[in-house]
Tab-separated table of C-alpha atoms and ligand atoms in Angstrom:
chain	number	residue	atom	x	y	z
A	56	PRO	CA	18.611	63.013	15.834
A	57	ILE	CA	16.290	60.344	14.623
A	58	GLU	CA	16.769	57.039	16.291
A	59	ILE	CA	15.937	54.137	14.019
A	60	VAL	CA	14.829	51.115	15.948
A	61	LEU	CA	14.508	47.828	14.117
A	62	SER	CA	11.210	46.181	14.864
A	63	PRO	CA	11.709	42.854	16.617
A	64	SER	CA	12.104	39.969	14.221
A	65	PRO	CA	10.601	36.513	14.221
A	66	ASP	CA	12.786	33.422	14.276
A	67	LEU	CA	11.237	30.288	12.789
A	68	GLN	CA	12.720	26.989	13.872
A	69	VAL	CA	11.679	23.367	13.465
A	70	THR	CA	11.383	22.480	17.137
A	71	ALA	CA	10.141	18.907	16.864
A	72	ILE	CA	10.003	16.098	14.288
A	73	THR	CA	8.120	12.871	14.865
A	74	PRO	CA	9.524	10.303	12.452
A	75	PRO	CA	7.242	7.647	10.983
A	76	ALA	CA	6.538	4.708	13.275
A	77	GLU	CA	7.459	2.373	10.429
A	78	ALA	CA	9.761	3.381	7.614
A	79	TRP	CA	9.494	0.829	4.816
A	80	PRO	CA	11.112	1.365	1.403
A	81	GLY	CA	8.599	2.215	-1.299
A	82	GLU	CA	5.780	2.598	1.207
A	83	ILE	CA	3.890	5.564	2.600
A	84	ALA	CA	5.145	7.029	5.869
A	85	THR	CA	3.665	9.812	7.956
A	86	VAL	CA	5.853	12.577	9.348
A	87	GLU	CA	4.800	15.186	11.891
A	88	TRP	CA	6.770	18.339	12.680
A	89	THR	CA	6.424	21.465	14.730
A	90	VAL	CA	7.539	24.941	13.691
A	91	SER	CA	7.860	27.579	16.422
A	92	ASN	CA	8.502	31.286	16.329
A	93	LEU	CA	11.307	31.670	18.870
A	94	GLY	CA	11.918	35.320	17.973
A	95	ALA	CA	10.557	38.471	19.581
A	96	GLY	CA	8.469	39.658	16.636
A	97	ASN	CA	5.521	38.521	14.544
A	98	THR	CA	6.042	36.980	11.147
A	99	MET	CA	5.117	39.614	8.603
A	100	ALA	CA	4.433	36.978	5.966
A	101	THR	CA	1.351	34.847	6.521
A	102	SER	CA	2.315	31.871	4.415
A	103	TRP	CA	5.454	29.926	3.694
A	104	ILE	CA	6.697	26.519	2.634
A	105	ASP	CA	8.149	23.670	4.693
A	106	LYS	CA	10.010	20.872	2.915
A	107	LEU	CA	10.897	17.334	3.930
A	108	TYR	CA	14.045	15.648	2.674
A	109	LEU	CA	15.592	12.246	3.131
A	110	SER	CA	19.364	12.050	3.216
A	111	ALA	CA	21.718	9.107	3.537
A	112	ASP	CA	23.970	11.208	5.749
A	113	GLY	CA	23.654	13.946	8.327
A	114	THR	CA	24.232	16.762	5.853
A	115	LEU	CA	21.361	18.178	3.877
A	116	GLU	CA	22.148	18.817	0.244
A	117	ALA	CA	18.880	20.033	-1.211
A	118	HIS	CA	20.006	19.484	-4.802
A	119	SER	CA	20.942	15.823	-4.347
A	120	ASP	CA	18.973	14.534	-1.367
A	121	THR	CA	15.468	13.176	-1.910
A	122	LEU	CA	12.698	15.734	-1.626
A	123	LEU	CA	9.912	13.775	0.077
A	124	GLY	CA	7.344	16.538	0.033
A	125	ALA	CA	6.546	20.204	0.474
A	126	SER	CA	3.844	21.611	2.695
A	127	SER	CA	2.422	25.084	2.552
A	128	HIS	CA	1.675	26.789	5.876
A	129	SER	CA	-0.751	29.638	6.133
A	130	GLY	CA	-1.233	31.928	9.102
A	131	ALA	CA	1.167	34.323	10.839
A	132	LEU	CA	3.022	33.213	13.973
A	133	THR	CA	3.299	35.478	16.992
A	134	PRO	CA	6.346	35.176	19.267
A	135	GLY	CA	6.210	31.891	21.158
A	136	ALA	CA	3.492	30.447	18.911
A	137	SER	CA	3.898	27.236	16.955
A	138	TYR	CA	2.067	24.894	14.611
A	139	THR	CA	2.276	21.189	14.020
A	140	ALA	CA	1.939	19.827	10.489
A	141	ARG	CA	1.593	16.302	9.261
A	142	ARG	CA	2.274	14.819	5.879
A	143	SER	CA	2.290	11.408	4.283
A	144	VAL	CA	5.249	10.815	2.024
A	145	THR	CA	6.383	7.884	-0.080
A	146	LEU	CA	9.828	6.628	0.815
A	147	PRO	CA	12.184	5.677	-2.017
A	148	THR	CA	12.290	2.031	-3.007
A	149	GLY	CA	15.352	-0.128	-2.540
A	150	ILE	CA	16.822	1.643	0.485
A	151	SER	CA	17.556	0.325	3.949
A	152	GLY	CA	19.542	1.348	6.986
A	153	THR	CA	19.858	4.610	8.858
A	154	TYR	CA	18.636	7.695	7.016
A	155	HIS	CA	18.190	11.291	8.079
A	156	LEU	CA	14.843	12.994	7.768
A	157	PHE	CA	15.280	16.739	7.384
A	158	VAL	CA	12.553	19.312	7.835
A	159	VAL	CA	13.266	22.823	6.581
A	160	THR	CA	10.854	25.641	7.325
A	161	ASP	CA	10.413	28.757	5.210
A	162	THR	CA	12.398	27.210	2.357
A	163	GLU	CA	11.587	30.062	-0.036
A	164	ASP	CA	12.517	32.691	2.563
A	165	GLN	CA	9.133	34.338	2.560
A	166	VAL	CA	9.580	35.262	6.238
A	167	TYR	CA	12.165	37.875	7.096
A	168	GLU	CA	14.027	36.659	10.190
A	169	HIS	CA	16.755	39.259	10.633
A	170	GLY	CA	19.926	37.283	11.352
A	171	ALA	CA	18.068	34.091	12.214
A	172	GLU	CA	17.703	32.532	8.767
A	173	GLU	CA	20.326	29.821	9.212
A	174	ASN	CA	18.616	27.776	11.901
A	175	ASN	CA	15.520	26.700	9.960
A	176	THR	CA	16.563	23.066	9.503
A	177	SER	CA	16.227	20.123	11.887
A	178	GLN	CA	16.604	16.415	11.406
A	179	VAL	CA	15.948	13.054	13.001
A	180	ALA	CA	17.443	9.675	12.226
A	181	VAL	CA	15.090	7.151	10.624
A	182	GLU	CA	15.742	3.439	10.464
A	183	VAL	CA	14.512	2.165	7.091
A	184	THR	CA	13.810	-1.556	7.303
A	185	PRO	CA	12.310	-4.070	4.906
A	186	PRO	CA	8.611	-4.411	5.688
A	187	PRO	CA	7.376	-7.645	7.229
A	188	PRO	CA	6.023	-9.831	4.430
A	189	PRO	CA	2.370	-10.331	3.603
A	190	ASP	CA	0.847	-13.800	3.454
A	191	LEU	CA	-2.029	-14.354	1.040
A	192	GLN	CA	-4.405	-17.182	1.826
A	193	VAL	CA	-7.766	-18.241	0.492
A	194	SER	CA	-9.412	-17.946	3.887
A	195	ALA	CA	-12.902	-18.966	2.771
A	196	ALA	CA	-14.498	-20.398	-0.344
A	197	SER	CA	-17.842	-21.803	-1.340
A	198	ALA	CA	-19.223	-23.621	-4.344
A	199	PRO	CA	-22.085	-26.059	-4.877
A	200	SER	CA	-21.348	-29.691	-4.003
A	201	THR	CA	-22.897	-30.878	-7.260
A	202	GLY	CA	-22.885	-29.632	-10.819
A	203	HIS	CA	-23.887	-30.649	-14.311
A	204	SER	CA	-21.833	-30.884	-17.448
A	205	GLY	CA	-22.227	-27.894	-19.700
A	206	GLN	CA	-23.763	-25.851	-16.881
A	207	PRO	CA	-22.317	-22.925	-14.949
A	208	PHE	CA	-21.871	-22.737	-11.207
A	209	GLN	CA	-20.792	-19.952	-8.922
A	210	VAL	CA	-17.650	-20.013	-6.848
A	211	GLU	CA	-16.988	-17.419	-4.185
A	212	TRP	CA	-13.691	-16.997	-2.378
A	213	THR	CA	-12.088	-14.668	0.102
A	214	VAL	CA	-8.390	-13.845	0.060
A	215	THR	CA	-6.978	-12.605	3.354
A	216	ASN	CA	-3.556	-11.163	3.982
A	217	THR	CA	-2.723	-13.116	7.133
A	218	GLY	CA	0.841	-11.773	7.169
A	219	THR	CA	2.220	-8.973	9.297
A	220	GLY	CA	2.950	-6.546	6.450
A	221	PRO	CA	1.087	-5.099	3.455
A	222	THR	CA	1.381	-6.378	-0.082
A	223	PRO	CA	4.246	-4.126	-1.246
A	224	ALA	CA	3.619	-1.012	-3.314
A	225	GLY	CA	5.363	-2.663	-6.277
A	226	GLN	CA	3.308	-5.881	-5.965
A	227	THR	CA	-0.272	-4.647	-5.904
A	228	SER	CA	-1.510	-6.750	-8.830
A	229	TRP	CA	-1.753	-10.490	-8.842
A	230	SER	CA	-4.129	-13.155	-10.057
A	231	ASP	CA	-6.277	-15.832	-8.482
A	232	THR	CA	-6.956	-18.968	-10.503
A	233	VAL	CA	-9.887	-21.363	-10.238
A	234	TYR	CA	-9.288	-24.914	-11.479
A	235	LEU	CA	-11.702	-27.782	-11.982
A	236	SER	CA	-10.017	-31.150	-12.026
A	237	ALA	CA	-10.661	-34.832	-11.440
A	238	ASP	CA	-7.338	-35.035	-9.578
A	239	GLU	CA	-7.308	-34.856	-5.805
A	240	VAL	CA	-3.991	-33.060	-5.922
A	241	LEU	CA	-3.800	-29.955	-8.053
A	242	ASN	CA	-2.051	-30.527	-11.334
A	243	PRO	CA	-2.647	-27.470	-13.537
A	244	GLY	CA	-1.722	-29.515	-16.628
A	245	SER	CA	-4.618	-31.921	-16.224
A	246	ALA	CA	-7.258	-29.479	-15.000
A	247	VAL	CA	-10.276	-29.370	-17.303
A	248	VAL	CA	-11.048	-25.772	-16.364
A	249	GLN	CA	-8.555	-23.038	-15.571
A	250	GLU	CA	-9.866	-19.500	-15.183
A	251	THR	CA	-7.709	-16.626	-13.965
A	252	TYR	CA	-8.980	-13.414	-12.377
A	253	ASN	CA	-7.294	-10.205	-11.249
A	254	ASN	CA	-7.118	-9.528	-7.520
A	255	ALA	CA	-9.711	-7.059	-6.282
A	256	SER	CA	-7.272	-4.844	-4.375
A	257	ALA	CA	-3.931	-4.652	-2.652
A	258	LEU	CA	-4.149	-5.883	0.940
A	259	SER	CA	-2.746	-4.416	4.128
A	260	ALA	CA	-2.073	-6.851	6.953
A	261	GLY	CA	-5.404	-8.359	8.025
A	262	GLU	CA	-7.351	-7.055	5.020
A	263	GLU	CA	-9.339	-9.259	2.652
A	264	TYR	CA	-11.381	-9.213	-0.528
A	265	THR	CA	-14.047	-11.517	-1.852
A	266	LEU	CA	-14.632	-12.459	-5.490
A	267	VAL	CA	-17.635	-14.253	-6.977
A	268	ARG	CA	-17.236	-15.768	-10.432
A	269	SER	CA	-19.177	-18.092	-12.668
A	270	ILE	CA	-17.433	-21.192	-14.000
A	271	THR	CA	-18.857	-23.422	-16.720
A	272	ILE	CA	-18.358	-27.167	-16.467
A	273	PRO	CA	-17.246	-28.647	-19.808
A	274	ASP	CA	-19.686	-30.758	-21.811
A	275	GLY	CA	-19.395	-34.470	-21.263
A	276	LEU	CA	-17.651	-34.242	-17.879
A	277	SER	CA	-18.908	-36.430	-15.040
A	278	GLY	CA	-17.730	-37.994	-11.816
A	279	PRO	CA	-16.157	-36.745	-8.607
A	280	CYS	CA	-14.135	-33.603	-9.225
A	281	TYR	CA	-12.403	-30.883	-7.242
A	282	ILE	CA	-12.460	-27.116	-7.422
A	283	PHE	CA	-9.150	-25.516	-6.520
A	284	VAL	CA	-8.801	-21.805	-5.846
A	285	VAL	CA	-5.221	-20.542	-5.810
A	286	SER	CA	-4.408	-16.992	-4.795
A	287	ASP	CA	-1.426	-15.317	-6.425
A	288	SER	CA	-1.246	-18.244	-8.821
A	289	ALA	CA	1.531	-16.629	-10.906
A	290	ASN	CA	3.500	-15.813	-7.739
A	291	ARG	CA	3.779	-12.073	-8.225
A	292	VAL	CA	3.743	-11.335	-4.495
A	293	PHE	CA	6.609	-12.290	-2.237
A	294	GLU	CA	5.006	-13.829	0.874
A	295	ALA	CA	5.866	-15.237	4.266
A	296	SER	CA	4.519	-18.553	2.976
A	297	GLU	CA	3.924	-19.550	-0.631
A	298	GLU	CA	2.625	-22.988	0.405
A	299	ASN	CA	-0.750	-22.028	1.839
A	300	ASN	CA	-2.394	-20.269	-1.109
A	301	THR	CA	-4.706	-23.065	-2.262
A	302	ILE	CA	-8.104	-24.243	-1.098
A	303	ARG	CA	-9.880	-27.336	-2.425
A	304	MET	CA	-13.597	-28.167	-2.567
A	305	PRO	CA	-15.188	-31.401	-3.824
A	306	ILE	CA	-17.911	-31.261	-6.464
A	307	ASP	CA	-19.832	-34.187	-7.942
A	308	VAL	CA	-20.450	-33.631	-11.614
A	309	PHE	CA	-23.360	-35.314	-13.380
A	310	LEU	CA	-23.955	-35.638	-17.074
A	311	THR	CA	-26.695	-33.359	-18.246
A	312	PRO	CA	-29.174	-35.515	-20.166
A	313	TRP	CA	-29.520	-34.665	-23.817
A	314	PRO	CA	-32.689	-32.754	-24.445
A	315	ASP	CA	-35.488	-35.112	-25.364
A	316	LEU	CA	-36.595	-33.839	-28.729
A	317	GLU	CA	-39.960	-34.770	-29.988
A	318	VAL	CA	-41.687	-33.873	-33.201
A	319	THR	CA	-44.846	-32.255	-31.976
A	320	SER	CA	-46.442	-31.395	-35.239
B	97	LIG	CA1	15.010	30.903	11.834
B	98	LIG	CA1	13.343	33.284	6.493
B	99	LIG	CA1	0.553	-17.389	1.243
B	100	LIG	CA1	3.285	-15.434	-3.732
């Protein structure tokens, strides 16, 4: 009689999941997971797919839960061997509370695991919390202390996110406005110059950008004036403080003499 012996089968399992250190709605989060072959045989297939899902409850429903990402693994696994993969995913916006992060290995069943196909899913709980707010401030600015009517001058300013969180993924564009005014206190309505510029970049906590722009003083203006630089002047970004976005610099403006025209011939 011929005895048919099944060759030993592999058994893939997700043996560890490291949830993101910070899970903020709408932001990028990094997940790490380990897949081990706990069976007695090699995987015959040398590549397969792992998928990451986010579920509001402890039951994975692949058709309705959020697919965060899919990762392709390549390389066979011998018995007892494992690999650790890492992937950055974007969490859905507008969620908060306890969620369940599921990792499923060999989602397309490329690896034959004789009788051990049902244990390929693991999960960890993830606490999704609102991110700490950013705080935009004009942390430095420079401009000449004197200027002349009708002439340009350069203003340079640095915007720093002094808050504890990033500018949110949905609030990456804002504007900075430079005003020139005779008023000591900013009153946009009476400013003689108002120029608005797009931010240079979104800012993580502690990051900054610097802009340099040329402003032209109106003809006929003279006297002590002030340059105001206001970051996020249209208030597009929700911040820890909205009251600290303005910096003021004095500038003495002199009338430019009319050119002295002479008939030379
Ligand atoms: Ca398995
Ligand atoms: Ca399988
Ligand atoms: Ca601010
Ligand atoms: Ca703001």
